[in-house]
XYZ file of C-alpha atoms in Angstrom:
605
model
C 0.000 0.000 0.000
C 2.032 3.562 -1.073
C 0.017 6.853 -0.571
C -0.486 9.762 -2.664
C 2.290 12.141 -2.294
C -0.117 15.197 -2.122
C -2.943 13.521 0.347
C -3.311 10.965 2.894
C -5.966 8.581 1.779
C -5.296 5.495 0.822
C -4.129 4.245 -2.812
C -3.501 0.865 -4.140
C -0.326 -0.925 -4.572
C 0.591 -1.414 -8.405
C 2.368 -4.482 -10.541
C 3.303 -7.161 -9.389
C 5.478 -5.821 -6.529
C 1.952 -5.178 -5.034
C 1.603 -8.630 -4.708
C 3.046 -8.097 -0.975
C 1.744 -5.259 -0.086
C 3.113 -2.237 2.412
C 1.353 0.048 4.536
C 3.024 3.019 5.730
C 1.619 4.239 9.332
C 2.830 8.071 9.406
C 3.019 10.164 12.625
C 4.871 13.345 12.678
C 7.998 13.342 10.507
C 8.485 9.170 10.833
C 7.506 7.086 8.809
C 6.936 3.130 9.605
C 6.581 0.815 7.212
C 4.516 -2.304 7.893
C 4.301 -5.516 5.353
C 0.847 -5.997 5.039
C -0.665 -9.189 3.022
C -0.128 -11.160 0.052
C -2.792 -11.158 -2.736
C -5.344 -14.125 -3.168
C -2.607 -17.294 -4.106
C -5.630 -19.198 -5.959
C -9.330 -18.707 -7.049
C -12.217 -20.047 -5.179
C -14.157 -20.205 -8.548
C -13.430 -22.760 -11.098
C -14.518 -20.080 -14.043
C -11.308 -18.980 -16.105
C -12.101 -15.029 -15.655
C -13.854 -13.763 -13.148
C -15.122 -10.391 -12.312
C -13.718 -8.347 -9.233
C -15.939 -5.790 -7.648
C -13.838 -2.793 -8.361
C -16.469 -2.468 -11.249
C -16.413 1.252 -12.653
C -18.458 3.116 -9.677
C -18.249 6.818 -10.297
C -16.154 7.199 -7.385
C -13.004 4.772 -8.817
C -10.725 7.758 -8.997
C -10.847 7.735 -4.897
C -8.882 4.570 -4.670
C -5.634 5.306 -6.558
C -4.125 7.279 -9.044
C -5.464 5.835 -12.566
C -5.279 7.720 -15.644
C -8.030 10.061 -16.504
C -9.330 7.399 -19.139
C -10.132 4.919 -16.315
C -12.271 7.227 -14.203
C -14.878 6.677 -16.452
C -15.882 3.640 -18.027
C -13.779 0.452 -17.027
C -14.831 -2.676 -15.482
C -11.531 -4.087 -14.152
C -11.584 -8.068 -14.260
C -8.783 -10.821 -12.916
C -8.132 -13.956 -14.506
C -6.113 -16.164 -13.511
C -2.694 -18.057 -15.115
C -2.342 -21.851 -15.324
C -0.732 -21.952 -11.100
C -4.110 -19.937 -10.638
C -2.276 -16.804 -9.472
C -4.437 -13.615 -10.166
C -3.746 -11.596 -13.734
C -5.873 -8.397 -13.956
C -7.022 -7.357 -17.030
C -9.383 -4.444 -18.133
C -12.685 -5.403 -19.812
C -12.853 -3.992 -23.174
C -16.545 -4.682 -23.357
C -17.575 -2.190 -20.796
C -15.850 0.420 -22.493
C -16.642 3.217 -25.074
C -14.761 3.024 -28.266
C -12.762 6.352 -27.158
C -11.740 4.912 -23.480
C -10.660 1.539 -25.380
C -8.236 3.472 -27.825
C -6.959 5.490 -24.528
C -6.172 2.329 -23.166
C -4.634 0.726 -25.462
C -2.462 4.054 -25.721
C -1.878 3.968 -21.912
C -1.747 0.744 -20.247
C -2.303 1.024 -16.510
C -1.955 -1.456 -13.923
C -4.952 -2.764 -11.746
C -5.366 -2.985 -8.360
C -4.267 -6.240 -6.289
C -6.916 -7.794 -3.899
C -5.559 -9.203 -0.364
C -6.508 -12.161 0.838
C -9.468 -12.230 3.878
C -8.950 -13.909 6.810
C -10.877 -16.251 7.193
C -10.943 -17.811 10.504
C -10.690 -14.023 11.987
C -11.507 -14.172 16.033
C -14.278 -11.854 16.759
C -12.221 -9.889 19.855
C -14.481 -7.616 20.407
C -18.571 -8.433 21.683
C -18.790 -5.877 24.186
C -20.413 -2.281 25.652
C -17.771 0.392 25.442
C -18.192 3.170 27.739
C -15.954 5.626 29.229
C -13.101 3.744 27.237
C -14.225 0.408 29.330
C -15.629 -2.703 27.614
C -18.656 -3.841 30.033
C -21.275 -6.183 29.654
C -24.900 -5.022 29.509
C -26.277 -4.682 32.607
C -29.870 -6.355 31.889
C -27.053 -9.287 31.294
C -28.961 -9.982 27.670
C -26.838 -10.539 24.671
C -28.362 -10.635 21.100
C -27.566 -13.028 18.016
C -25.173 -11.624 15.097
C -25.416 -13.694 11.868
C -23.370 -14.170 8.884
C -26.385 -13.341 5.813
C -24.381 -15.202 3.382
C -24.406 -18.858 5.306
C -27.385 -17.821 7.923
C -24.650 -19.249 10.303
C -24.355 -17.500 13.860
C -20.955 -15.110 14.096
C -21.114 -14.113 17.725
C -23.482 -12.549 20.346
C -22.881 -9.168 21.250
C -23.760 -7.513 24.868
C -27.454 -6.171 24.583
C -27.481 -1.975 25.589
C -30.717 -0.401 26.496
C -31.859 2.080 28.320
C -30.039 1.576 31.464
C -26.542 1.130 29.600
C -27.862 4.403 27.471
C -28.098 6.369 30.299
C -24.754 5.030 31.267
C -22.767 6.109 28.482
C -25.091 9.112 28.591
C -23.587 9.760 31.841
C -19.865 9.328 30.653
C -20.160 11.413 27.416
C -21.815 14.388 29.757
C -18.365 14.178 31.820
C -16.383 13.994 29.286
C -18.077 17.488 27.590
C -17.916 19.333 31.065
C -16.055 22.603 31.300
C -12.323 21.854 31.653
C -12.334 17.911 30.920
C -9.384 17.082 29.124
C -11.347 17.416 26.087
C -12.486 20.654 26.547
C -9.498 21.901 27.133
C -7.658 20.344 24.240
C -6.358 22.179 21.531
C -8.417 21.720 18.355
C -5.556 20.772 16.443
C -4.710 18.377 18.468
C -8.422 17.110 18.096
C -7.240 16.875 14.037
C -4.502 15.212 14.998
C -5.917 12.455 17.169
C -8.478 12.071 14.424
C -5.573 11.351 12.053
C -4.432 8.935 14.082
C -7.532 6.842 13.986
C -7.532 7.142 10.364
C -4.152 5.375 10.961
C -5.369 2.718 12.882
C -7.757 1.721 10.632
C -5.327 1.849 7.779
C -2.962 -1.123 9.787
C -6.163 -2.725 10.631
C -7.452 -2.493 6.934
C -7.621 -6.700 6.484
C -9.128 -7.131 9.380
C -12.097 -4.021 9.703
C -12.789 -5.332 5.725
C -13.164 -9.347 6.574
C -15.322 -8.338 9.609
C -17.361 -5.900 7.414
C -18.032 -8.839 4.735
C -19.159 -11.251 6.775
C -21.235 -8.975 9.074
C -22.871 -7.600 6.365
C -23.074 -9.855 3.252
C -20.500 -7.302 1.172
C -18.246 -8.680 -1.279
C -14.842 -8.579 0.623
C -13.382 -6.771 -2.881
C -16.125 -4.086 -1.650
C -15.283 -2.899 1.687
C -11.629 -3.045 1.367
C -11.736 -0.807 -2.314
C -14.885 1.342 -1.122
C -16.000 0.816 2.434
C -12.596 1.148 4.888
C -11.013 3.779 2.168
C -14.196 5.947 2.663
C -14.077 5.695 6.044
C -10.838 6.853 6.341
C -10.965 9.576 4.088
C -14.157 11.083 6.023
C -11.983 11.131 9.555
C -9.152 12.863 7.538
C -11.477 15.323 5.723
C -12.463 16.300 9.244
C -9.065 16.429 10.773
C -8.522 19.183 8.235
C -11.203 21.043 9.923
C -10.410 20.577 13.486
C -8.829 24.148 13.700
C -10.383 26.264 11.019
C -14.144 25.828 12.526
C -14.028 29.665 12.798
C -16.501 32.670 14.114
C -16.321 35.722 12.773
C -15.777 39.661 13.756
C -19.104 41.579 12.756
C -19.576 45.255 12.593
C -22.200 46.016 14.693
C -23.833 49.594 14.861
C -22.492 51.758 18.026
C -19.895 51.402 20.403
C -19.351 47.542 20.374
C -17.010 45.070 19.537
C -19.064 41.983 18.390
C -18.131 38.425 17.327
C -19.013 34.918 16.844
C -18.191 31.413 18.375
C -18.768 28.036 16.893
C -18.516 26.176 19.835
C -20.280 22.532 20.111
C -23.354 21.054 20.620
C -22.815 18.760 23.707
C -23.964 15.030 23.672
C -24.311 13.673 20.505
C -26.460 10.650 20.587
C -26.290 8.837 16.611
C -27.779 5.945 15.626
C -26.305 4.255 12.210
C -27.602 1.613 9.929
C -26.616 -1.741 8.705
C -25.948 -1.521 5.147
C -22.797 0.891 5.618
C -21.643 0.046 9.088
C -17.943 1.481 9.409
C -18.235 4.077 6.770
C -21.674 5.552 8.431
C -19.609 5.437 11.861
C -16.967 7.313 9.853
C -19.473 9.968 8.930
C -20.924 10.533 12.467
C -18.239 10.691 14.707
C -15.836 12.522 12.289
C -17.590 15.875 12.388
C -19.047 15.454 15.949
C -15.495 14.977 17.471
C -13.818 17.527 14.890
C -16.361 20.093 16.826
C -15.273 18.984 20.290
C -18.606 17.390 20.880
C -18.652 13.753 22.479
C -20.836 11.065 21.698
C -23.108 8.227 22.168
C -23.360 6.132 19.149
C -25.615 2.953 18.362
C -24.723 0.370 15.620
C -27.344 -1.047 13.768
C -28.303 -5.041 15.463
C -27.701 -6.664 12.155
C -24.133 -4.913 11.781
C -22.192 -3.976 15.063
C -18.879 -6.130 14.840
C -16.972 -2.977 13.117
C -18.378 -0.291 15.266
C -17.488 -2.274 18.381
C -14.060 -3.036 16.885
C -13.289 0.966 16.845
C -13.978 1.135 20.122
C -10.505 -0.616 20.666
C -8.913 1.854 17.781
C -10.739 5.255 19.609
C -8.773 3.874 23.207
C -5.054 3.266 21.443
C -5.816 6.899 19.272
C -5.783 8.545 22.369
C -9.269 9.999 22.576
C -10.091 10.938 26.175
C -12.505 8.692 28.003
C -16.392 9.559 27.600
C -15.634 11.002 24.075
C -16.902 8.234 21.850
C -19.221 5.971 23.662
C -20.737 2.759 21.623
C -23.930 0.826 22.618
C -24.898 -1.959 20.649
C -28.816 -2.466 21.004
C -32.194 -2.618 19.311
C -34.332 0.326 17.874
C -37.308 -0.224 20.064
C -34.612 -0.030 23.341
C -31.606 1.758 23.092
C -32.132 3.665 19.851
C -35.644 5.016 21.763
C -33.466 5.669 24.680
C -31.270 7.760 22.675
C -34.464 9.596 20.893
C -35.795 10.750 23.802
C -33.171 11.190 26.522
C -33.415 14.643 28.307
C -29.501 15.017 28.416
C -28.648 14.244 24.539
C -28.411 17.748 22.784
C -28.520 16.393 19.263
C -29.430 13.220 17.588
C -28.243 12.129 13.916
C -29.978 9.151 12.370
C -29.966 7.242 9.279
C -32.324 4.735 8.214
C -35.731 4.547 6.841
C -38.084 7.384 6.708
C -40.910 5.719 9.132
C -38.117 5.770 12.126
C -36.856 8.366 11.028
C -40.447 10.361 12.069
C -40.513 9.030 15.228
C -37.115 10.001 16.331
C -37.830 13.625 15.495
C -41.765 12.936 17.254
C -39.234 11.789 20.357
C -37.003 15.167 20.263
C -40.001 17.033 20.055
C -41.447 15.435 22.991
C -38.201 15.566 25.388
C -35.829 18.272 25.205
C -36.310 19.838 21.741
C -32.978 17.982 20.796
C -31.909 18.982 17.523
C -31.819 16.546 14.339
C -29.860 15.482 11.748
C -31.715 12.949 9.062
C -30.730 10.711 6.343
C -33.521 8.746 5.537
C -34.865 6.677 2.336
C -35.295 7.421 -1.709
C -36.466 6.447 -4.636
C -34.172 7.962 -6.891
C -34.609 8.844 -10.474
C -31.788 8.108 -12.890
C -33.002 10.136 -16.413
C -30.980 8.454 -19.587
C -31.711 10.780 -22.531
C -31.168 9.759 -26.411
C -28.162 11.712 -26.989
C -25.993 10.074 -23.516
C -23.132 7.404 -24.006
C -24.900 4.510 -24.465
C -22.069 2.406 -23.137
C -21.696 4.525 -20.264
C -25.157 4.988 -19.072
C -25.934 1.357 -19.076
C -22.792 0.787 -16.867
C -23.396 3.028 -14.625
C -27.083 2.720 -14.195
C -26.145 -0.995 -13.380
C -23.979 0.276 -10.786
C -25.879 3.072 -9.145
C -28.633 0.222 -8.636
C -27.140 -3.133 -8.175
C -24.351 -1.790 -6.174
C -24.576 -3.502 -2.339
C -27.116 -5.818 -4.097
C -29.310 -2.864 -4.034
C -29.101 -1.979 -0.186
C -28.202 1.691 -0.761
C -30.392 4.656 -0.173
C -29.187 7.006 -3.031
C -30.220 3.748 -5.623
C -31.188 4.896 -8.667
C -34.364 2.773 -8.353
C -36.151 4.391 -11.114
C -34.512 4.517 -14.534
C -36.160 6.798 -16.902
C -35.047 6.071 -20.183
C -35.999 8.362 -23.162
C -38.207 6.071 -25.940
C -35.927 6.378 -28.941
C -33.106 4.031 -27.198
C -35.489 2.354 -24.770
C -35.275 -1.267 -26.165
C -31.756 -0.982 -26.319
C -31.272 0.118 -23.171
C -33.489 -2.438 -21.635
C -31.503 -5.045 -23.690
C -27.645 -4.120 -22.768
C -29.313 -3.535 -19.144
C -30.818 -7.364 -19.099
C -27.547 -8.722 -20.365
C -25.428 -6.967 -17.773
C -27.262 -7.854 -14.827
C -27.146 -11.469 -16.218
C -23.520 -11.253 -15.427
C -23.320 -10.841 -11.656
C -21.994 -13.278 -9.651
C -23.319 -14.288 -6.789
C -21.661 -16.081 -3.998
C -19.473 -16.090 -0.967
C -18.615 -13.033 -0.078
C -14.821 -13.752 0.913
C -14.350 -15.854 -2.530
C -12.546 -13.504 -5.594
C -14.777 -12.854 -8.369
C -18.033 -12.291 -6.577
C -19.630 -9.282 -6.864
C -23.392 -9.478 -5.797
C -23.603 -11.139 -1.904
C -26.936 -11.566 -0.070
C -29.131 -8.977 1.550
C -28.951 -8.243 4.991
C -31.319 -10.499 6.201
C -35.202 -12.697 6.211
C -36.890 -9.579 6.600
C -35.501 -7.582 3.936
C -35.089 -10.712 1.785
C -38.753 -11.360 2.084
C -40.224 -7.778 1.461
C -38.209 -7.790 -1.724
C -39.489 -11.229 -3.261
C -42.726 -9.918 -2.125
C -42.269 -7.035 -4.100
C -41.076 -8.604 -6.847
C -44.110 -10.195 -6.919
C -46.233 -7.225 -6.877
C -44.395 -5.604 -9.877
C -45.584 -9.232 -11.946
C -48.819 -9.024 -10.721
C -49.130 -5.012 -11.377
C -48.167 -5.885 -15.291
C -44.623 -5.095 -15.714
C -42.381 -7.033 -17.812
C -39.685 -9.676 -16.084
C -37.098 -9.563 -18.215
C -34.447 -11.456 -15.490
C -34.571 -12.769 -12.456
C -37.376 -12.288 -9.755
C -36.329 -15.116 -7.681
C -34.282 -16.054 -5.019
C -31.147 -18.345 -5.528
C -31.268 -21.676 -4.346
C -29.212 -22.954 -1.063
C -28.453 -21.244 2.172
C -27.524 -17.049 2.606
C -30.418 -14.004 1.302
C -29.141 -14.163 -2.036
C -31.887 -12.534 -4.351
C -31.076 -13.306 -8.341
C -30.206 -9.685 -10.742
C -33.917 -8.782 -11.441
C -34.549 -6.293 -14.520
C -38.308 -4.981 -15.132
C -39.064 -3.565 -18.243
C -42.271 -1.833 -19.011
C -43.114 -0.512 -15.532
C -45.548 2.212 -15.187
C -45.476 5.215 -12.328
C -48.746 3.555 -10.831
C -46.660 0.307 -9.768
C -45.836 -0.674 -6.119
C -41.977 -1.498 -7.715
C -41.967 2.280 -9.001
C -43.007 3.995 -5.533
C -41.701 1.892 -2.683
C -38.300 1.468 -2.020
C -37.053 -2.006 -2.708
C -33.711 -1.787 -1.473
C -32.782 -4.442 -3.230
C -31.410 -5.933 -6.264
C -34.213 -4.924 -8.536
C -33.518 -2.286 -11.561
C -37.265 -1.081 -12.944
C -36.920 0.467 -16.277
C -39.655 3.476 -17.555
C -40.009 4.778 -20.840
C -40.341 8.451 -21.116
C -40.636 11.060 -24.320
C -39.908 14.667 -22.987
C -38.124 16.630 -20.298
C -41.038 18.231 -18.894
C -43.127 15.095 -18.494
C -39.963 13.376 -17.099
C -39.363 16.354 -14.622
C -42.626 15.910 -13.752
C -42.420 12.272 -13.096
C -39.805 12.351 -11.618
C -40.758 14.623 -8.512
C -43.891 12.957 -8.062
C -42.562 11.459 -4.880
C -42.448 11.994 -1.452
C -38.772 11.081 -1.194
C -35.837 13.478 -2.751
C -32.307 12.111 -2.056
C -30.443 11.858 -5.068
C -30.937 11.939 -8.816
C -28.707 10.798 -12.337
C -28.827 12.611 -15.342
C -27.228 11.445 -18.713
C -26.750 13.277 -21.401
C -24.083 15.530 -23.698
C -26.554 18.250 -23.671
C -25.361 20.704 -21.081
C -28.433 23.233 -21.527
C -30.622 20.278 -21.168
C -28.042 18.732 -17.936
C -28.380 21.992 -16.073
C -32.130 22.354 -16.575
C -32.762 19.525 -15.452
C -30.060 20.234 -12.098
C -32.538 23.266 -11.717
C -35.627 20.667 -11.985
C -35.132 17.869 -9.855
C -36.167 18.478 -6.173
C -33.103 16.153 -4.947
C -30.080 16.877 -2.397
C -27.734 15.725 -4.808
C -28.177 15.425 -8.645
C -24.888 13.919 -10.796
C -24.373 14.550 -14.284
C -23.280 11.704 -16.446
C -22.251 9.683 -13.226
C -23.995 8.396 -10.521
C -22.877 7.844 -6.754
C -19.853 9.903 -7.146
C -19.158 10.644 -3.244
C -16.510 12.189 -1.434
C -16.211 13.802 2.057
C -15.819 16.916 0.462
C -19.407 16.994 -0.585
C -22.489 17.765 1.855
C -24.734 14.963 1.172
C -28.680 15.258 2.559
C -32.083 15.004 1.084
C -35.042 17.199 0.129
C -38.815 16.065 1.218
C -38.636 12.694 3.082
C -35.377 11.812 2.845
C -34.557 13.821 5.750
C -33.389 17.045 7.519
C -29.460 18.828 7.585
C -26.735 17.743 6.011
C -23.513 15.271 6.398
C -20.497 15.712 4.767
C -18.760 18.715 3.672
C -18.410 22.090 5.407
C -22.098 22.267 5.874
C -22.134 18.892 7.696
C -19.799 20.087 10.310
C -22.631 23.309 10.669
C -24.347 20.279 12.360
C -22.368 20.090 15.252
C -21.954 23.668 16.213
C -23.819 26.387 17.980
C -23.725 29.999 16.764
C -22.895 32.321 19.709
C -22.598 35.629 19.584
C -20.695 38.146 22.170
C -20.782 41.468 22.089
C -18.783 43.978 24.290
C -18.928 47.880 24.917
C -16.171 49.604 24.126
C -15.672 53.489 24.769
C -14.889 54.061 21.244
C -15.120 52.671 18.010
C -13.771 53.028 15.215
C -13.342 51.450 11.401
């Protein structure tokens, strides 16, 4: 592993020297270097090529410096020689015609895959409060399961609303005026924030196995995408640790006035399962850059990685109190949290119908303040004149990705009438090309959803849309055997009426809608209670930027979809929620406005 010279997120190791890889753990002007793990030795899949999830999401340029050509269109595959030791290739097929010549004119090399572990001991099953691992003091535990095998991991300590008001009790301490905390220098805050991005860099292998097996990812997933975005959003926020600045004002008369931006208090945040360490990422990172301290609650379907950071927090050096994290149910300790009188703020993501309640539960306790992420139904818009290539690609991926567990999906795919068959034809024959399968094995790039519940409302779903009169053109069952695995379903013909078109699915079901002009599909588009995100294809700028203007959506992308970084604030419009994560206006979040003003005998300009 070899960084960036100019930043300090992570970028892959390249050739064949990559093959044992190094990761270099910087702290002040030294440098160690650590050798990390060797690449997969042999395939688990007796296919000759096999495709590796680093499939073109809009976001590839954040894991390494490729050429400008391969931040596009490129579906990076690996085959393997006749001793079964991993070759990657690019795939031509998913190219454009221009990206293929580029290629061909610049060869680049593709990124090397370590090997999981396994038989990885699950360290961690405990309460961490106050820098302390305790057990729950109900004495309950709760199950954790593997979705891919239905097999039992571990069970973790129960929390509720006594061990809620426990780490309540620590994080208040912690916040109190002249606690080490307080009193610490915010740069220092930036710089014990870099060194938990550190951490998780030399605990990379073993943060990405957990996160696969936790929560049915392909392992190629949260070791390209999941620990790399994690670590980018604590650095992001280290930069802002000591430039979270007020301002001098000119106030009329004799006065001297100026802002503070000091922080909330007790941050109680309650993450979901489908992006366990990266969502943890997002919460604490601007809460701690602000000097608040926190409460946090994992989702019960996905705690192993949150728990594990409560080992990384300790050895970063973040005071005790500061980051508290109680594993627990909704109903129990995500209530708790909700409506506890001493929590200043609460930040949530998940569905929309919790979502409602937790703001009903500030409401009716302290007036808390609230930060939510909540559901969508995206629209992804594919006009005539877009890459063809391209827009099928990355429609695939902006729906399929996480086998369709991701609330930004672009879940409704307008496609303009002149290229609709076509579309609907390269889209069938793409999904048909997933793989589905263990999650640790190379070459799998679809795993299982997150569990019965979820698995269920999506077959039943499925078979609303065949009922309702759309078209199955693939899938629509489940695989056979053990794990929630769900088979690629494509539905052609769908109409705006249709339970498929309105709910969301979160799954691995891409419904495809035929439209004929940009005011209808405008319209169609916002005819939904939800407003998250929204895709736009086409080479028409006039026509991209109207339609920017159009879409009632926190985030609309332009010839990409899912494009993310820490940089940008990320939030919804309508239903999908309240405030903002990410960017400069996520850390706005975590701050109180206070103004002083002080009489002065004179002023003057």
């Amino acid at each position: 592993m070899v960084r960036d010279k100019n930043r300090k997120g992570l970028t892959l190791g390249r050739g064949r020297e990559g093959r044992q890889r190094q990761s270099k753990l910087e702290t002040g002007a030294q440098t160690q270097t650590v050798t990390q793990h060797q690449t997969y030795q042999k395939a688990q899949d007796n296919r000759n090529s096999v495709s590796v999830t680093v499939d073109l999401f809009a976001n590839i340029a954040d894991i390494g410096n490729f050429p400008d050509f391969l931040k596009a269109d490129v579906k990076w595959e690996l085959m393997f020689d006749s001793n079964r030791q991993p070759i990657p290739i690019l795939n031509s097929s998913k190219m454009s015609s221009e990206t293929q010549q580029s290629a061909q004119q610049n060869p680049a090399p593709a990124p090397n895959i370590p090997a999981p572990l396994r038989n990885l001991e699950i360290k961690y099953t405990k309460i961490f409060i106050n820098n302390e691992w305790h057990n729950s003091i109900s004495g309950k535990k709760f199950p954790v399961y593997n979705p891919a095998t239905e097999e039992l991991i571990c069970e973790i300590e129960e929390g509720d609303k006594e061990d809620v008001d426990k780490a309540v009790k620590a994080a208040r301490e912690a916040f109190q005026l002249g606690s080490p905390w307080r009193r610490m220098d915010a740069s220092e805050r930036g710089k014990i924030l870099n060194k938990l991005a550190d951490l998780i860099e030399r605990d990379i292998l073993i943060l990405s196995t957990l996160e696969s097996i936790d929560a049915g990812k392909p392992f190629a997933t949260t070791y390209f995408f999941d620990l790399p975005g994690a670590i980018k959003s604590l650095r992001y926020s280290a930069g802002w640790a000591d430039k979270n600045t007020g301002r001098t004002i000119p106030m009329d008369g004799d006065y001297f006035t100026f802002t503070r931006h000091e922080p909330v208090g007790v941050c109680g945040q309650i993450i979901p399962w489908n992006f366990p360490i990266v969502m943890f990422a997002w919460k604490i990172a601007p809460a701690l850059c602000c000097g608040n301290t926190v409460v946090i609650k994992p989702a019960e379907q996905t705690p192993l990685t949150a728990i594990y950071m409560g080992a990384l927090i300790k050895e970063a050096g973040i005071p005790p109190g500061v980051v508290n994290i109680v594993p627990g149910y909704g109903p129990t300790a995500g209530a708790a949290i909700s409506h506890h009188m001493d929590i200043d703020k609460v930040a949530f993501t998940g569905s929309t119908e919790v979502g409602k309640l937790i703001k009903e539960a500030a409401g009716k306790s302290n007036l808390k303040r609230v930060t939510l992420e909540l559901g969508g139904k995206s629209p992804n818009i594919i006009f005539a004149d877009a890459d063809l290539n391209i827009a099928v690609e990355v429609a695939h991926q902006g729906l399929f990705y996480h086998q369709g567990q991701c609330c930004i999906a672009g879940s409704r795919l307008f496609v303009e009438e002149p290229i609709y068959e076509e579309f609907v034809r390269r889209s069938v024959e793409r999904a048909k090309k997933r793989v589905l399968g263990d999650t640790l094995s190379p070459g799998v790039d679809q795993g299982p959803q997150i569990d019965k519940e979820q698995f269920d409302k999506i077959l039943e779903l499925i078979e609303s849309g065949k009922k309702e009169g759309a078209k199955l053109e693939c899938g629509g069952c489940a695989r056979e055997g053990k794990g929630f695995y769900i088979q690629p379903t494509v539905f052609s013909e769908v109409k705006d009426d249709m339970r498929i078109a309105i709910e969301e699915i979160f799954g691995p079901v891409q419904q495809i809608l035929k439209f004929k002009t940009v005011d209808e599909v405008i319209k169609r588009a916002n005819n939904t209670s939800y407003g998250l995100a929204a895709g736009v294809f086409t080479k028409d700028m006039d026509k991209a930027l109207t339609m920017a203007t159009a879409l009632q959506a926190g985030t609309v992308w332009i010839n990409c979809y899912s494009a993310m970084s820490p940089q940008a604030p990320f939030g919804g419009f309508k239903m999908s929620g309240n405030g903002r994560e990410m960017g400069e206006y996520g850390l706005h979040e975590y701050t109180e406005v206070k103004t002083v003003t002080i009489k002065i005998p004179q002023k003057n300009s």
